[in-house]
């Protein structure tokens, strides 16, 4: 993991096309802005993990159904 210090209104670049800017700092909260191409998905980590879990469950259910159909 790379750890960087940034101040309000400072930014960092990722892969020449993603810019992350520190918009505001209040107490222990930091507000960030992310500029990225439309084809780049951006999620809060807790939402991303929920999506991954839902996808796993859907794949498991579909795999079992497909296997049952194949065996019949």
PDB file of C-alpha atoms in Angstrom:
ATOM      1  CA  UNK A   1       0.000   0.000   0.000  1.00  0.00           C
ATOM      2  CA  UNK A   2       1.207   3.465  -0.852  1.00  0.00           C
ATOM      3  CA  UNK A   3       0.444   6.082   1.822  1.00  0.00           C
ATOM      4  CA  UNK A   4       0.434   9.729   0.754  1.00  0.00           C
ATOM      5  CA  UNK A   5      -0.176  12.970   2.618  1.00  0.00           C
ATOM      6  CA  UNK A   6      -2.383  15.482   0.829  1.00  0.00           C
ATOM      7  CA  UNK A   7      -3.874  18.805   1.862  1.00  0.00           C
ATOM      8  CA  UNK A   8      -7.228  20.280   0.893  1.00  0.00           C
ATOM      9  CA  UNK A   9      -7.445  20.942  -2.875  1.00  0.00           C
ATOM     10  CA  UNK A  10      -4.406  18.761  -3.596  1.00  0.00           C
ATOM     11  CA  UNK A  11      -4.775  15.762  -5.895  1.00  0.00           C
ATOM     12  CA  UNK A  12      -3.109  12.601  -7.039  1.00  0.00           C
ATOM     13  CA  UNK A  13      -3.194  10.804 -10.364  1.00  0.00           C
ATOM     14  CA  UNK A  14      -3.667   7.102 -11.038  1.00  0.00           C
ATOM     15  CA  UNK A  15      -2.814   5.567 -14.405  1.00  0.00           C
ATOM     16  CA  UNK A  16      -2.833   8.909 -16.289  1.00  0.00           C
ATOM     17  CA  UNK A  17      -6.655   9.034 -16.358  1.00  0.00           C
ATOM     18  CA  UNK A  18      -7.947   8.942 -12.771  1.00  0.00           C
ATOM     19  CA  UNK A  19      -7.630  12.026 -10.582  1.00  0.00           C
ATOM     20  CA  UNK A  20      -8.435  11.973  -6.866  1.00  0.00           C
ATOM     21  CA  UNK A  21      -8.786  15.383  -5.204  1.00  0.00           C
ATOM     22  CA  UNK A  22      -9.131  16.166  -1.499  1.00  0.00           C
ATOM     23  CA  UNK A  23     -12.203  18.423  -1.385  1.00  0.00           C
ATOM     24  CA  UNK A  24     -12.684  18.948   2.333  1.00  0.00           C
ATOM     25  CA  UNK A  25     -11.362  17.812   5.701  1.00  0.00           C
ATOM     26  CA  UNK A  26     -13.575  18.024   8.801  1.00  0.00           C
ATOM     27  CA  UNK A  27     -12.401  16.255  11.942  1.00  0.00           C
ATOM     28  CA  UNK A  28     -11.855  12.606  11.089  1.00  0.00           C
ATOM     29  CA  UNK A  29     -13.725  12.786   7.767  1.00  0.00           C
ATOM     30  CA  UNK A  30     -12.169  13.485   4.384  1.00  0.00           C
ATOM     31  CA  UNK A  31     -14.313  14.337   1.346  1.00  0.00           C
ATOM     32  CA  UNK A  32     -12.717  13.245  -1.917  1.00  0.00           C
ATOM     33  CA  UNK A  33     -13.595  13.845  -5.536  1.00  0.00           C
ATOM     34  CA  UNK A  34     -12.808  11.275  -8.206  1.00  0.00           C
ATOM     35  CA  UNK A  35     -12.536  12.068 -11.904  1.00  0.00           C
ATOM     36  CA  UNK A  36     -12.324   8.934 -14.019  1.00  0.00           C
ATOM     37  CA  UNK A  37     -13.448   7.666 -17.429  1.00  0.00           C
ATOM     38  CA  UNK A  38     -17.053   6.470 -17.552  1.00  0.00           C
ATOM     39  CA  UNK A  39     -15.929   2.865 -18.091  1.00  0.00           C
ATOM     40  CA  UNK A  40     -14.195   2.825 -14.681  1.00  0.00           C
ATOM     41  CA  UNK A  41     -16.497   1.602 -11.906  1.00  0.00           C
ATOM     42  CA  UNK A  42     -16.125   3.378  -8.562  1.00  0.00           C
ATOM     43  CA  UNK A  43     -17.754   1.987  -5.417  1.00  0.00           C
ATOM     44  CA  UNK A  44     -17.389   2.438  -1.683  1.00  0.00           C
ATOM     45  CA  UNK A  45     -15.658  -0.698  -0.427  1.00  0.00           C
ATOM     46  CA  UNK A  46     -18.646  -1.932   1.610  1.00  0.00           C
ATOM     47  CA  UNK A  47     -20.882  -1.655  -1.474  1.00  0.00           C
ATOM     48  CA  UNK A  48     -18.268  -3.383  -3.644  1.00  0.00           C
ATOM     49  CA  UNK A  49     -18.075  -6.297  -1.190  1.00  0.00           C
ATOM     50  CA  UNK A  50     -21.891  -6.633  -1.191  1.00  0.00           C
ATOM     51  CA  UNK A  51     -21.894  -6.727  -5.005  1.00  0.00           C
ATOM     52  CA  UNK A  52     -19.165  -9.391  -5.003  1.00  0.00           C
ATOM     53  CA  UNK A  53     -21.113 -11.521  -2.504  1.00  0.00           C
ATOM     54  CA  UNK A  54     -24.336 -11.171  -4.515  1.00  0.00           C
ATOM     55  CA  UNK A  55     -22.494 -12.179  -7.676  1.00  0.00           C
ATOM     56  CA  UNK A  56     -21.062 -15.256  -5.935  1.00  0.00           C
ATOM     57  CA  UNK A  57     -24.516 -16.292  -4.737  1.00  0.00           C
ATOM     58  CA  UNK A  58     -26.023 -15.779  -8.194  1.00  0.00           C
ATOM     59  CA  UNK A  59     -23.264 -17.814  -9.829  1.00  0.00           C
ATOM     60  CA  UNK A  60     -23.687 -20.636  -7.321  1.00  0.00           C
ATOM     61  CA  UNK A  61     -27.442 -20.778  -7.889  1.00  0.00           C
ATOM     62  CA  UNK A  62     -27.040 -20.664 -11.686  1.00  0.00           C
ATOM     63  CA  UNK A  63     -24.288 -23.277 -11.657  1.00  0.00           C
ATOM     64  CA  UNK A  64     -26.435 -25.711  -9.656  1.00  0.00           C
ATOM     65  CA  UNK A  65     -29.407 -25.192 -11.955  1.00  0.00           C
ATOM     66  CA  UNK A  66     -27.293 -25.649 -15.066  1.00  0.00           C
ATOM     67  CA  UNK A  67     -25.717 -28.787 -13.632  1.00  0.00           C
ATOM     68  CA  UNK A  68     -29.134 -30.232 -12.777  1.00  0.00           C
ATOM     69  CA  UNK A  69     -30.377 -29.480 -16.299  1.00  0.00           C
ATOM     70  CA  UNK A  70     -27.267 -31.063 -17.804  1.00  0.00           C
ATOM     71  CA  UNK A  71     -27.630 -34.224 -15.749  1.00  0.00           C
ATOM     72  CA  UNK A  72     -31.298 -34.684 -16.728  1.00  0.00           C
TER      73      UNK A  72
END
